[in-house]
């Protein structure tokens, strides 16, 4: 580890801290304000979309209607994407004349993008036409991110609204929330960022692939395409699906340390800002900062371990006559180095982004454990756009409940009682996740059609399996990419895990919002457990870690943890 | 519910047209206008004006008179239509064997090199298209390059040092040398490398 390495990490944290309040306030005004900011600029487009869609933005929905709208929208998105990918050969902007995708690959990819996962079973530059990249994938980067923000805001409304006796128990209008997130936030910011990315060297064209003769006279074919427009929203929306197979390690996606730093900021910006939006909605900014603090604590713990482990290097190289202590360079890019790669891995998995600037599969055992465990914590270390906040709010319900148990008092949060129904829904949310990950992982580890896709043997092979289903169920999308996932078994089951990990978790989250919204607000008393201080922040962090560790520690012990000790002992597979 | 489904269908079409088609097309138009060189891949030409590759995409170098890049796991090596890393973990025998063989090759080709082999020269990059090596890794190869070109090693080192890019803003990323650009600079300085 070096001072310059830490400086990059701290500078990144400082920038995120600095954007949280202004961006969070802006989002609050966009989604909750009587009048939206910059309405003269964005209002016409917003109203045009309402008109085309037949949306009445003032028509509020109950949680069930809200969930129904989300599911219908996602369902159409899934079907359109599947059709585009299958019919790719007949659609425009297909300079390389790629054929349609196989049914299982099209299913996997369509689910992957509809669920904001962006798992890559496909290999960008060798599989997808420019039209598929734009219309099937970049489009979903906007809509799935906007839907995530919508769900988070809806859930926040459930906790923070006080509905008068007999009033409507509604949590907002899904269409208005989604459209506003796109028009006021995602689209304009993506446009600006894409131009900045362009300046650093990210490409943006519709040329056919370019064949060049290299300096030594060999042929090299350069993949082309509209990358900058996609790269911007891919990071901002914590989508993470790469235009190219190597994702943000590819120099056309992420050419310089500056584009890399900007990407990192973009990934965390909205998730961090949403904690402040939430604080504003709760009419107590400290409530938001408490969540922020818990997330920041987990982030620093993760990045410290990852950076330390990667800086130590590969123990298997110790016997080779190379520069000692230079770090684990396998699968990392020279322009980023160890610190920026470890930081990126922690950020992309803390958020449910899944873009990578280095190959997690080649990380050391403990360095790779960090991104894996970050995902398994439910991606609440700032988390996906929206998904991080609603995931953390579920943990809040559990933390408050535990605190209530400890003192023998009915738990309250923001003045509303947490009762059996909310706890059952929160438990459902928490339990579904390990069921998907461990269930599918156990099956794949025991089946020949599962293990035949592994690139690494020994405990690292198990880590590849665990990572794949964690990434899918957590809607992350990064991978221990040695796993050859483009097979019927992997494509199909990862698709199921992604779908369940998104919608079977959003529905209970919205149901909690629906249950909470109608509750009476009881005034604060001496017995109220404050949920804005350091004590609550520590309790919340503890709950996240304990739930995650209790659930996944046995599996991790058989994978990365034993791998660490074997690697230190010089064992090879 | 029927009403919601109708809305869903219409919003699907509207957002697809806006964010999936209009946005990337508009941005491409703008990109070709304001930054065509970057938008089209930062292509590099040699002295005769022939395009020899992209400044951002690494390419294979095996001739002794050129600085060599890191190992590439993209396709069969440096395949820019199949980017990717080796994805081999620290307990992989394949990785250790590959690294040991690469080390052997480098030492045989660089008998007069000073100091140990910089580790990234035996480690494959993430994209398989890494255009850079560290300044140390480039300088380590200077004696071989000098011998092949029959020039003084100090002059080769001077060319390499003139091509070092520092950290952005002094603290982002790592200092590095672009392999294609340094090799073009060597050719400019000393003439085309003898094979």
XYZ file of C-alpha atoms in Angstrom:
768
model
C 0.000 0.000 0.000
C 1.227 3.492 -0.780
C 0.317 6.983 0.374
C -0.694 7.916 -3.168
C -2.970 4.888 -3.272
C -4.713 5.954 -0.095
C -4.918 9.512 -1.344
C -6.975 8.298 -4.320
C -9.314 6.422 -2.008
C -9.737 9.349 0.377
C -10.190 11.842 -2.457
C -12.929 9.633 -3.835
C -14.653 9.446 -0.449
C -14.409 13.227 -0.077
C -16.033 13.823 -3.465
C -18.891 11.447 -2.640
C -19.407 13.174 0.684
C -19.449 16.539 -1.074
C -22.046 15.589 -3.717
C -24.418 13.802 -1.323
C -26.174 16.890 -0.013
C -26.594 18.953 -3.187
C -27.568 16.003 -5.361
C -29.802 14.581 -2.629
C -31.581 17.911 -2.267
C -32.009 18.164 -6.018
C -33.530 14.677 -6.128
C -35.825 15.598 -3.254
C -37.115 18.577 -5.183
C -37.506 16.528 -8.372
C -39.433 13.696 -6.751
C -41.148 15.319 -3.797
C -41.208 19.040 -4.496
C -44.343 20.999 -5.334
C -42.396 22.540 -8.204
C -39.465 20.814 -9.780
C -36.119 22.533 -10.318
C -35.230 23.527 -13.881
C -38.844 22.922 -14.857
C -38.588 25.361 -17.752
C -35.817 23.216 -19.217
C -37.134 19.726 -18.536
C -40.870 20.341 -18.090
C -41.771 20.110 -21.790
C -40.109 16.696 -22.196
C -41.670 15.481 -18.950
C -45.137 16.554 -20.054
C -44.605 15.075 -23.514
C -43.842 11.696 -21.970
C -46.939 11.934 -19.768
C -49.004 12.748 -22.841
C -47.611 9.874 -24.898
C -47.961 7.462 -22.012
C -51.413 8.619 -20.955
C -50.052 9.262 -17.470
C -51.713 11.469 -14.901
C -48.818 12.311 -12.577
C -51.164 13.342 -9.768
C -52.913 9.982 -9.652
C -51.385 8.318 -6.603
C -51.131 4.534 -6.289
C -51.414 2.071 -3.445
C -48.412 -0.194 -2.976
C -50.129 -2.938 -4.934
C -50.898 -0.681 -7.883
C -47.380 0.720 -7.705
C -45.881 -2.775 -7.794
C -48.257 -3.755 -10.605
C -47.167 -0.816 -12.727
C -43.510 -1.630 -12.120
C -44.003 -5.275 -13.025
C -45.959 -4.463 -16.188
C -43.301 -1.982 -17.308
C -40.475 -4.424 -16.595
C -42.327 -7.225 -18.328
C -42.656 -5.241 -21.552
C -39.014 -4.227 -21.299
C -38.019 -7.854 -20.958
C -40.101 -8.957 -23.942
C -38.884 -6.167 -26.215
C -35.260 -6.848 -25.331
C -35.647 -10.561 -25.876
C -37.176 -9.886 -29.287
C -34.457 -7.396 -30.278
C -31.688 -9.819 -29.346
C -33.290 -12.780 -31.100
C -34.016 -10.778 -34.249
C -30.697 -8.914 -34.230
C -29.743 -10.157 -37.699
C -32.788 -8.479 -39.264
C -32.419 -5.174 -37.433
C -30.398 -2.107 -38.459
C -26.910 -0.969 -37.370
C -25.417 -4.434 -37.537
C -22.177 -3.675 -39.368
C -20.503 -6.880 -38.256
C -23.484 -8.989 -39.358
C -23.877 -10.740 -36.031
C -26.587 -13.376 -35.969
C -29.460 -13.476 -33.493
C -28.672 -14.692 -29.990
C -29.528 -18.220 -28.893
C -32.762 -18.468 -26.869
C -30.974 -19.025 -23.566
C -28.450 -16.253 -24.128
C -31.192 -13.836 -25.208
C -33.210 -14.769 -22.109
C -30.228 -14.287 -19.838
C -29.289 -10.947 -21.365
C -32.856 -9.629 -21.466
C -33.375 -10.521 -17.806
C -29.946 -9.193 -16.952
C -30.742 -5.716 -18.233
C -34.390 -5.606 -17.175
C -33.296 -6.252 -13.611
C -30.459 -3.686 -13.523
C -28.019 -6.586 -13.163
C -26.134 -6.434 -16.431
C -24.487 -9.787 -16.022
C -22.506 -10.459 -19.176
C -22.939 -13.901 -20.596
C -22.594 -12.203 -23.948
C -19.252 -10.911 -25.168
C -20.099 -7.333 -26.282
C -17.871 -6.791 -29.273
C -18.228 -10.355 -30.560
C -21.987 -10.818 -30.113
C -24.053 -7.641 -30.191
C -24.906 -5.158 -32.934
C -24.864 -1.421 -32.271
C -28.642 -1.389 -32.369
C -28.848 -4.121 -29.730
C -26.398 -2.232 -27.548
C -28.424 0.979 -27.811
C -32.015 -0.069 -28.015
C -31.899 -3.196 -25.925
C -29.210 -2.443 -23.364
C -28.627 1.319 -22.999
C -32.391 1.855 -22.879
C -32.673 -0.510 -19.934
C -29.813 1.266 -18.245
C -32.133 4.257 -18.026
C -35.420 2.554 -17.242
C -34.199 -0.003 -14.722
C -32.235 2.660 -12.868
C -35.212 5.022 -12.866
C -37.467 2.235 -11.605
C -35.000 1.538 -8.798
C -35.063 5.182 -7.738
C -38.855 5.109 -7.896
C -39.078 2.087 -5.584
C -36.674 3.660 -3.084
C -38.677 6.872 -2.995
C -41.926 4.953 -2.692
C -40.558 2.993 0.218
C -39.279 6.164 1.836
C -42.771 7.629 1.484
C -44.107 4.636 3.346
C -41.941 5.465 6.335
C -42.162 9.244 6.228
C -45.696 10.135 5.141
C -48.373 10.701 7.695
C -51.743 9.821 6.281
C -54.704 11.392 8.087
C -57.346 9.077 9.569
C -59.227 7.520 6.656
C -56.895 9.079 4.080
C -55.654 7.232 1.012
C -52.768 4.876 1.772
C -50.850 5.682 -1.360
C -47.094 5.774 -1.936
C -46.796 7.875 -5.090
C -47.215 7.438 -8.828
C -44.782 4.965 -10.363
C -44.976 6.548 -13.798
C -44.332 10.066 -12.587
C -41.433 8.938 -10.387
C -39.816 6.940 -13.182
C -40.258 9.568 -15.863
C -39.006 12.334 -13.589
C -35.922 10.328 -12.659
C -35.119 9.908 -16.337
C -35.911 13.424 -17.520
C -34.541 15.471 -14.627
C -31.595 13.345 -13.630
C -30.413 10.394 -15.677
C -30.730 11.724 -19.222
C -29.204 15.200 -18.779
C -26.428 13.975 -16.508
C -25.597 11.115 -18.886
C -25.347 13.510 -21.787
C -22.917 15.772 -19.961
C -20.865 12.883 -18.615
C -20.720 11.197 -22.005
C -19.174 14.322 -23.516
C -16.600 14.373 -20.734
C -15.867 10.690 -21.283
C -15.446 11.406 -24.961
C -12.770 13.965 -24.171
C -10.751 11.321 -22.326
C -10.885 9.017 -25.359
C -14.046 6.921 -25.035
C -15.253 6.234 -28.572
C -18.642 7.168 -30.053
C -19.264 6.188 -33.657
C -21.196 3.838 -35.912
C -18.240 2.731 -38.025
C -17.679 -0.881 -38.920
C -14.809 -2.523 -37.031
C -11.527 -1.111 -38.243
C -8.722 -3.313 -39.514
C -5.268 -1.846 -39.036
C -1.760 -3.088 -39.768
C 0.300 -2.793 -36.595
C 3.791 -1.403 -36.376
C 5.189 -4.918 -36.665
C 2.974 -5.642 -39.667
C 0.325 -7.824 -38.030
C -3.397 -7.380 -38.584
C -5.500 -6.083 -35.722
C -9.246 -5.480 -35.851
C -10.471 -2.710 -33.555
C -14.022 -2.976 -32.190
C -15.965 0.268 -32.638
C -19.358 1.588 -31.613
C -21.409 4.154 -29.696
C -19.644 3.559 -26.388
C -19.579 6.941 -24.589
C -23.362 7.332 -24.561
C -23.697 3.919 -22.975
C -20.744 4.198 -20.608
C -22.155 7.284 -18.899
C -25.537 5.807 -18.004
C -24.000 2.439 -17.251
C -22.113 3.979 -14.318
C -24.654 6.584 -13.288
C -27.462 4.031 -13.203
C -25.265 1.441 -11.446
C -25.995 -0.872 -14.345
C -22.502 -1.954 -15.223
C -23.039 -3.866 -18.464
C -20.006 -3.335 -20.645
C -20.054 -2.439 -24.298
C -17.018 -4.662 -24.572
C -16.332 -8.009 -22.996
C -13.632 -6.588 -20.714
C -16.062 -3.923 -19.502
C -14.441 -0.819 -17.987
C -11.008 -2.439 -18.158
C -11.222 -1.954 -21.939
C -9.341 1.206 -22.916
C -12.142 2.339 -25.237
C -14.538 2.307 -22.267
C -12.194 3.654 -19.632
C -9.077 5.153 -21.203
C -7.487 7.178 -18.404
C -7.201 7.427 -14.608
C -9.489 10.449 -14.881
C -12.271 8.577 -16.680
C -11.797 5.889 -14.056
C -12.163 8.319 -11.159
C -15.203 9.909 -12.770
C -16.777 6.465 -13.204
C -16.265 5.694 -9.539
C -17.907 8.947 -8.509
C -20.823 8.327 -10.857
C -21.452 4.862 -9.429
C -21.805 6.086 -5.847
C -23.274 9.545 -6.539
C -26.989 8.740 -6.734
C -27.033 5.980 -4.082
C -25.223 8.287 -1.645
C -27.423 11.232 -2.554
C -30.576 9.192 -1.957
C -29.680 8.881 1.730
C -29.912 12.652 1.940
C -33.117 12.695 -0.094
C -34.450 10.274 2.455
C -33.359 12.495 5.324
C -35.195 15.392 3.720
C -38.316 13.273 3.338
C -38.100 12.307 7.006
C -37.851 16.038 7.814
C -34.698 15.198 9.745
C -31.492 15.188 7.698
C -29.749 13.253 10.481
C -31.860 10.185 9.646
C -30.248 10.186 6.219
C -26.757 10.804 7.524
C -27.098 7.855 9.923
C -27.660 5.578 6.926
C -24.823 7.280 5.088
C -22.485 6.720 8.031
C -23.300 3.018 8.273
C -22.691 2.642 4.551
C -19.433 4.614 4.707
C -18.148 2.487 7.570
C -18.757 -0.720 5.616
C -17.174 0.832 2.549
C -13.944 1.750 4.328
C -13.691 -1.682 5.916
C -14.082 -3.313 2.496
C -11.691 -1.132 0.581
C -9.012 -1.421 3.274
C -9.028 -5.206 3.126
C -9.161 -5.317 -0.669
C -6.329 -2.826 -1.114
C -4.171 -4.520 1.519
C -4.719 -7.975 0.015
C -4.022 -6.886 -3.565
C -0.956 -4.844 -2.606
C 0.560 -7.910 -0.954
C 0.662 -9.693 -4.269
C 0.250 -13.243 -5.424
C 1.971 -15.668 -3.008
C 2.496 -18.119 -5.895
C 4.802 -15.596 -7.554
C 7.006 -15.382 -4.465
C 9.406 -18.028 -5.720
C 9.808 -16.340 -9.095
C 12.590 -13.826 -9.461
C 10.351 -10.802 -9.846
C 10.186 -7.525 -7.972
C 8.769 -8.459 -4.561
C 5.948 -6.495 -2.965
C 4.798 -4.985 -6.250
C 1.255 -6.247 -5.817
C -1.024 -8.666 -7.628
C -0.945 -7.422 -11.216
C -2.677 -10.329 -12.938
C -5.913 -8.971 -14.415
C -5.171 -5.332 -13.672
C -4.460 -2.452 -16.039
C -1.194 -0.475 -15.896
C -2.901 2.920 -15.995
C -5.037 2.193 -12.928
C -2.693 0.194 -10.720
C -3.438 -1.696 -7.542
C -5.176 1.009 -5.474
C -7.623 2.182 -8.140
C -8.424 -1.443 -9.040
C -9.120 -2.469 -5.447
C -11.188 0.683 -4.978
C -13.182 0.027 -8.136
C -13.887 -3.558 -7.095
C -15.197 -2.396 -3.720
C -17.308 0.386 -5.191
C -18.839 -1.628 -8.004
C -19.988 -4.372 -5.637
C -20.957 -2.115 -2.743
C -23.244 -0.481 -5.243
C -25.003 -2.966 -7.466
C -23.083 -1.699 -10.472
C -20.992 -4.607 -11.609
C -18.768 -2.720 -14.006
C -15.163 -3.816 -13.541
C -11.822 -2.205 -14.333
C -9.898 -5.310 -13.310
C -10.622 -9.021 -13.326
C -11.993 -10.023 -9.928
C -11.369 -13.673 -10.720
C -7.621 -13.018 -10.592
C -7.742 -11.143 -7.285
C -6.073 -12.783 -4.300
C -8.369 -14.914 -2.171
C -9.058 -12.159 0.366
C -9.051 -9.395 -2.226
C -11.766 -11.300 -4.091
C -13.637 -12.047 -0.882
C -14.376 -8.339 -0.430
C -16.429 -7.822 -3.607
C -18.136 -11.179 -3.053
C -19.088 -10.360 0.531
C -20.131 -6.818 -0.417
C -22.678 -8.327 -2.778
C -23.794 -10.856 -0.189
C -24.453 -8.099 2.333
C -27.271 -7.181 -0.025
C -25.424 -4.338 -1.754
C -26.273 -1.782 0.870
C -22.834 -0.180 0.903
C -24.480 2.747 -0.870
C -25.947 0.104 -3.121
C -27.643 0.313 -6.478
C -29.549 3.441 -7.461
C -32.604 3.023 -5.292
C -31.869 -0.609 -4.492
C -29.254 0.442 -1.940
C -31.692 2.651 -0.065
C -34.621 0.258 -0.021
C -32.282 -2.595 0.915
C -30.873 -0.562 3.779
C -34.384 0.391 4.926
C -35.206 -3.294 5.230
C -32.145 -3.682 7.440
C -33.333 -0.652 9.408
C -36.602 -2.450 10.140
C -34.641 -5.408 11.460
C -32.228 -3.249 13.466
C -35.078 -1.334 15.076
C -36.847 -4.585 15.832
C -33.729 -6.005 17.508
C -33.295 -2.827 19.519
C -36.927 -3.139 20.600
C -36.387 -6.727 21.679
C -33.401 -5.719 23.773
C -35.372 -3.226 25.837
C -38.726 -5.000 25.679
C -40.572 -2.202 23.935
C -42.601 -2.166 20.732
C -40.114 -0.935 18.166
C -40.767 2.368 16.418
C -39.129 4.005 13.470
C -39.763 7.646 12.634
C -42.659 7.517 15.051
C -44.332 4.536 13.397
C -44.647 1.172 15.099
C -42.868 -1.768 13.478
C -45.196 -4.731 13.843
C -45.443 -8.371 12.885
C -46.431 -7.782 9.265
C -43.435 -5.576 8.488
C -41.073 -7.954 10.236
C -42.401 -10.908 8.266
C -41.946 -9.016 5.014
C -38.442 -7.916 6.011
C -37.562 -11.500 6.888
C -38.877 -12.664 3.544
C -36.687 -10.081 1.843
C -33.631 -11.151 3.814
C -34.183 -14.904 3.458
C -34.918 -15.045 -0.219
C -31.428 -13.844 -1.046
C -29.410 -16.727 0.508
C -31.997 -19.192 -0.722
C -31.310 -18.147 -4.307
C -27.550 -17.953 -3.910
C -26.830 -21.002 -1.798
C -29.527 -23.150 -3.389
C -28.369 -22.647 -6.943
C -24.681 -22.719 -5.948
C -25.078 -26.058 -4.193
C -26.864 -27.504 -7.193
C -24.259 -26.224 -9.654
C -21.367 -27.432 -7.527
C -22.835 -30.929 -7.492
C -23.772 -31.168 -11.162
C -21.419 -31.936 -14.041
C -23.120 -29.311 -16.241
C -22.396 -26.808 -13.466
C -18.736 -27.466 -12.748
C -17.799 -27.999 -16.388
C -17.922 -24.206 -16.830
C -15.316 -23.471 -14.177
C -11.991 -21.906 -15.127
C -10.257 -22.528 -11.805
C -10.053 -25.713 -9.760
C -10.005 -26.118 -5.979
C -11.739 -23.689 -3.612
C -11.435 -20.908 -6.161
C -13.789 -22.887 -8.373
C -16.406 -22.828 -5.617
C -15.789 -19.101 -5.276
C -16.575 -18.705 -8.988
C -19.921 -20.457 -8.487
C -20.783 -18.471 -5.358
C -19.831 -15.232 -7.025
C -21.982 -15.954 -10.064
C -25.194 -16.544 -8.119
C -24.458 -13.775 -5.626
C -23.931 -11.381 -8.484
C -27.123 -12.548 -10.210
C -29.399 -12.576 -7.164
C -27.885 -9.294 -5.981
C -28.414 -7.772 -9.431
C -24.763 -6.803 -9.478
C -23.464 -8.143 -12.759
C -19.765 -8.384 -12.076
C -18.267 -11.845 -12.238
C -15.411 -14.116 -11.517
C -15.364 -14.065 -15.249
C -13.430 -17.239 -15.870
C -16.732 -19.033 -15.464
C -17.987 -19.867 -18.954
C -21.563 -18.796 -18.310
C -22.904 -18.970 -21.843
C -24.401 -22.449 -21.478
C -28.072 -23.403 -21.191
C -27.745 -24.289 -17.494
C -25.933 -21.167 -16.406
C -27.871 -18.773 -18.618
C -31.194 -20.156 -17.472
C -30.539 -20.435 -13.751
C -28.669 -17.134 -13.504
C -31.636 -15.575 -15.296
C -34.012 -17.019 -12.694
C -31.786 -15.778 -9.875
C -31.656 -12.279 -11.368
C -35.405 -12.112 -11.889
C -36.221 -13.370 -8.403
C -33.488 -11.243 -6.851
C -35.043 -8.128 -8.323
C -38.789 -8.512 -8.296
C -39.344 -10.924 -5.423
C -37.421 -8.435 -3.307
C -39.001 -5.254 -4.642
C -42.512 -6.566 -3.952
C -41.948 -7.189 -0.214
C -40.122 -3.847 -0.003
C -43.134 -2.084 -1.488
C -45.439 -4.125 0.737
C -43.538 -2.822 3.761
C -44.082 0.683 2.413
C -47.777 -0.067 2.010
C -48.007 -1.396 5.556
C -46.118 1.531 7.036
C -47.728 4.399 5.184
C -51.085 4.259 6.951
C -49.693 4.003 10.467
C -50.317 6.682 13.011
C -47.310 8.751 13.956
C -46.833 8.615 17.707
C -45.036 11.564 19.222
C -41.478 11.088 20.336
C -41.073 10.310 24.042
C -38.255 9.613 26.474
C -38.512 5.913 25.655
C -38.039 6.453 21.915
C -34.883 4.885 20.551
C -33.204 7.619 18.493
C -32.422 6.447 14.951
C -30.211 9.314 13.927
C -27.167 8.979 16.167
C -23.910 7.070 16.279
C -25.443 4.326 18.426
C -28.034 3.499 15.806
C -25.474 3.771 13.017
C -23.294 1.223 14.810
C -26.249 -1.065 15.492
C -27.327 -0.909 11.860
C -23.804 -1.690 10.629
C -23.645 -4.582 13.063
C -26.973 -5.988 11.878
C -25.894 -5.838 8.236
C -22.610 -7.603 8.968
C -24.068 -10.200 11.316
C -26.940 -11.138 9.024
C -24.569 -11.364 6.058
C -21.897 -13.256 7.941
C -24.257 -15.731 9.599
C -25.835 -16.478 6.262
C -22.802 -16.832 4.086
C -19.842 -17.568 6.346
C -20.020 -21.366 5.982
C -19.975 -21.136 2.197
C -17.232 -18.511 2.228
C -15.125 -20.656 4.535
C -15.129 -23.413 1.919
C -14.326 -20.936 -0.847
C -12.156 -17.827 -0.517
C -11.161 -18.305 3.132
C -9.679 -21.774 2.750
C -8.264 -20.629 -0.576
C -6.339 -17.916 1.256
C -4.650 -20.386 3.595
C -3.883 -22.817 0.775
C -2.402 -20.037 -1.338
C -0.224 -18.884 1.550
C 0.970 -22.476 1.957
C 1.907 -22.577 -1.714
C -0.752 -25.048 -2.819
C -1.631 -24.981 -6.525
C -4.465 -26.613 -8.487
C -54.914 -3.013 -14.280
C -55.783 -2.798 -17.961
C -55.156 0.902 -17.771
C -51.710 0.317 -16.235
C -50.819 -2.146 -18.960
C -51.762 0.374 -21.631
C -49.608 2.988 -19.930
C -46.750 0.504 -19.560
C -46.822 -0.257 -23.267
C -46.791 3.396 -24.251
C -44.077 4.383 -21.780
C -42.007 1.432 -23.017
C -42.149 2.723 -26.575
C -41.567 6.347 -25.576
C -38.552 5.691 -23.368
C -37.092 3.310 -25.929
C -37.296 5.969 -28.606
C -35.911 8.657 -26.312
C -33.115 6.924 -24.397
C -32.382 3.960 -26.653
C -32.383 5.680 -30.037
C -32.535 9.490 -29.921
C -29.979 9.916 -27.120
C -27.150 7.804 -28.583
C -27.773 9.136 -32.096
C -27.698 12.751 -30.920
C -24.585 12.143 -28.907
C -22.848 10.450 -31.828
C -23.614 13.429 -34.041
C -22.275 15.793 -31.426
C -19.194 13.621 -30.845
C -18.290 13.570 -34.528
C -18.570 17.348 -34.486
C -16.630 18.269 -31.349
C -14.131 15.437 -30.898
C -13.892 13.287 -34.015
C -10.371 12.037 -33.246
C -11.382 10.587 -29.871
C -14.819 9.460 -31.059
C -13.240 7.408 -33.812
C -10.676 5.634 -31.655
C -7.630 7.899 -31.152
C -5.905 6.441 -34.195
C -2.148 6.841 -34.591
C -0.190 7.175 -37.814
C 3.486 6.573 -38.493
C 5.729 9.053 -40.317
C 4.387 8.022 -43.711
C 0.844 8.737 -42.557
C -0.196 5.077 -42.393
C -2.572 4.205 -39.545
C -0.686 1.771 -37.302
C -3.290 1.313 -34.569
C -4.959 3.155 -31.744
C -3.090 4.976 -29.009
C -5.514 3.346 -26.568
C -5.371 -0.259 -27.738
C -2.260 -2.282 -27.061
C -0.725 -4.373 -29.831
C 1.752 -7.219 -30.021
C 5.471 -6.431 -30.095
C 8.016 -9.242 -30.366
C 10.941 -7.669 -32.231
C 13.920 -7.019 -29.934
C 14.247 -3.409 -31.095
C 10.847 -2.505 -29.672
C 9.659 -2.155 -26.088
C 7.412 -5.108 -25.316
C 3.994 -4.901 -23.671
C 2.508 -7.133 -20.979
C 1.158 -10.606 -21.758
C -2.286 -10.507 -23.349
C -5.138 -12.940 -22.734
C -7.416 -11.345 -25.346
C -8.267 -14.149 -27.772
C -5.005 -15.593 -29.029
C -3.267 -12.440 -27.771
C -3.998 -8.779 -28.614
C -7.291 -9.678 -30.295
C -9.266 -6.424 -30.031
C -12.505 -8.235 -30.854
C -12.154 -10.563 -27.852
C -11.043 -8.426 -24.910
C -10.520 -10.024 -21.524
C -8.119 -11.289 -18.893
C -6.841 -14.749 -18.043
C -9.205 -14.966 -15.053
C -6.788 -17.329 -13.356
C -6.669 -17.128 -9.572
C -3.724 -17.154 -7.218
C -3.915 -20.920 -6.637
C -3.900 -21.687 -10.365
C -1.033 -23.890 -11.514
C -1.683 -22.731 -15.059
C -1.073 -19.134 -14.012
C 2.112 -19.916 -12.159
C 3.429 -22.029 -15.077
C 2.579 -19.322 -17.574
C 4.281 -16.684 -15.426
C 7.377 -18.845 -14.968
C 7.648 -19.477 -18.719
C 7.212 -15.779 -19.468
C 9.882 -14.968 -16.921
C 12.256 -17.434 -18.552
C 11.596 -15.925 -21.987
C 12.185 -12.387 -20.736
C 15.423 -13.258 -18.990
C 16.736 -15.093 -22.023
C 15.890 -12.155 -24.280
C 17.269 -9.561 -21.851
C 20.561 -10.964 -20.576
C 21.994 -7.520 -19.892
C 18.896 -6.140 -18.120
C 19.552 -4.726 -14.687
C 17.546 -5.825 -11.651
C 14.628 -8.166 -11.267
C 11.828 -8.484 -13.807
C 9.019 -5.995 -13.124
C 6.078 -8.159 -12.095
C 3.515 -6.726 -14.511
C 5.606 -7.999 -17.439
C 4.659 -11.545 -16.449
C 1.057 -10.711 -15.465
C -1.686 -10.477 -18.099
C -3.776 -7.302 -18.029
C -7.539 -7.168 -17.450
C -8.525 -6.159 -20.965
C -5.756 -8.024 -22.770
C -5.351 -4.729 -24.622
C -3.428 -2.722 -22.035
C -1.564 -0.108 -24.076
C 0.848 0.728 -21.262
C 3.646 -0.641 -19.142
C 5.184 1.035 -16.108
C 8.229 3.256 -16.686
C 10.306 0.698 -14.770
C 9.163 -2.095 -17.087
C 9.989 -0.055 -20.181
C 13.380 1.064 -18.858
C 14.216 -2.490 -17.825
C 14.071 -3.427 -21.524
C 16.291 -0.548 -22.671
C 19.548 -2.570 -22.929
C 17.892 -5.098 -25.268
C 16.343 -2.393 -27.422
C 19.683 -0.580 -27.587
C 21.578 -3.719 -28.620
C 19.063 -4.576 -31.341
C 19.231 -1.033 -32.698
C 22.964 -0.804 -32.190
C 22.726 2.443 -30.251
C 23.772 3.522 -26.790
C 21.419 2.338 -24.022
C 21.425 5.787 -22.463
C 19.885 7.231 -25.626
C 17.139 4.599 -25.591
C 16.484 5.371 -21.940
C 16.232 9.067 -22.787
C 13.566 8.351 -25.434
C 11.625 6.190 -22.986
C 11.832 8.803 -20.265
C 10.539 11.454 -22.632
C 7.425 9.290 -23.131
C 6.540 8.768 -19.453
C 3.031 9.959 -18.558
C 2.692 10.911 -14.898
C -0.248 10.391 -12.595
C -3.283 12.496 -13.498
C -3.430 15.560 -11.199
C -0.415 14.070 -9.483
C -2.285 11.311 -7.652
C -4.702 9.414 -9.924
C -3.641 6.148 -11.545
C -0.043 5.135 -12.130
C 2.896 6.561 -14.084
C 3.126 4.731 -17.387
C 4.606 4.502 -20.852
C 2.441 3.944 -23.923
C 4.115 1.064 -25.737
C 2.984 1.951 -29.255
C 3.877 5.630 -28.841
C 7.286 4.926 -27.341
C 8.072 2.518 -30.160
C 7.046 5.109 -32.733
C 9.312 7.571 -30.934
C 12.168 5.063 -31.072
C 11.611 4.599 -34.807
C 11.590 8.349 -35.300
C 14.811 8.726 -33.371
C 16.786 5.765 -34.666
C 14.999 4.650 -37.831
C 12.813 1.581 -38.322
C 13.785 -1.211 -35.915
C 15.818 -4.007 -37.524
C 13.921 -7.319 -37.294
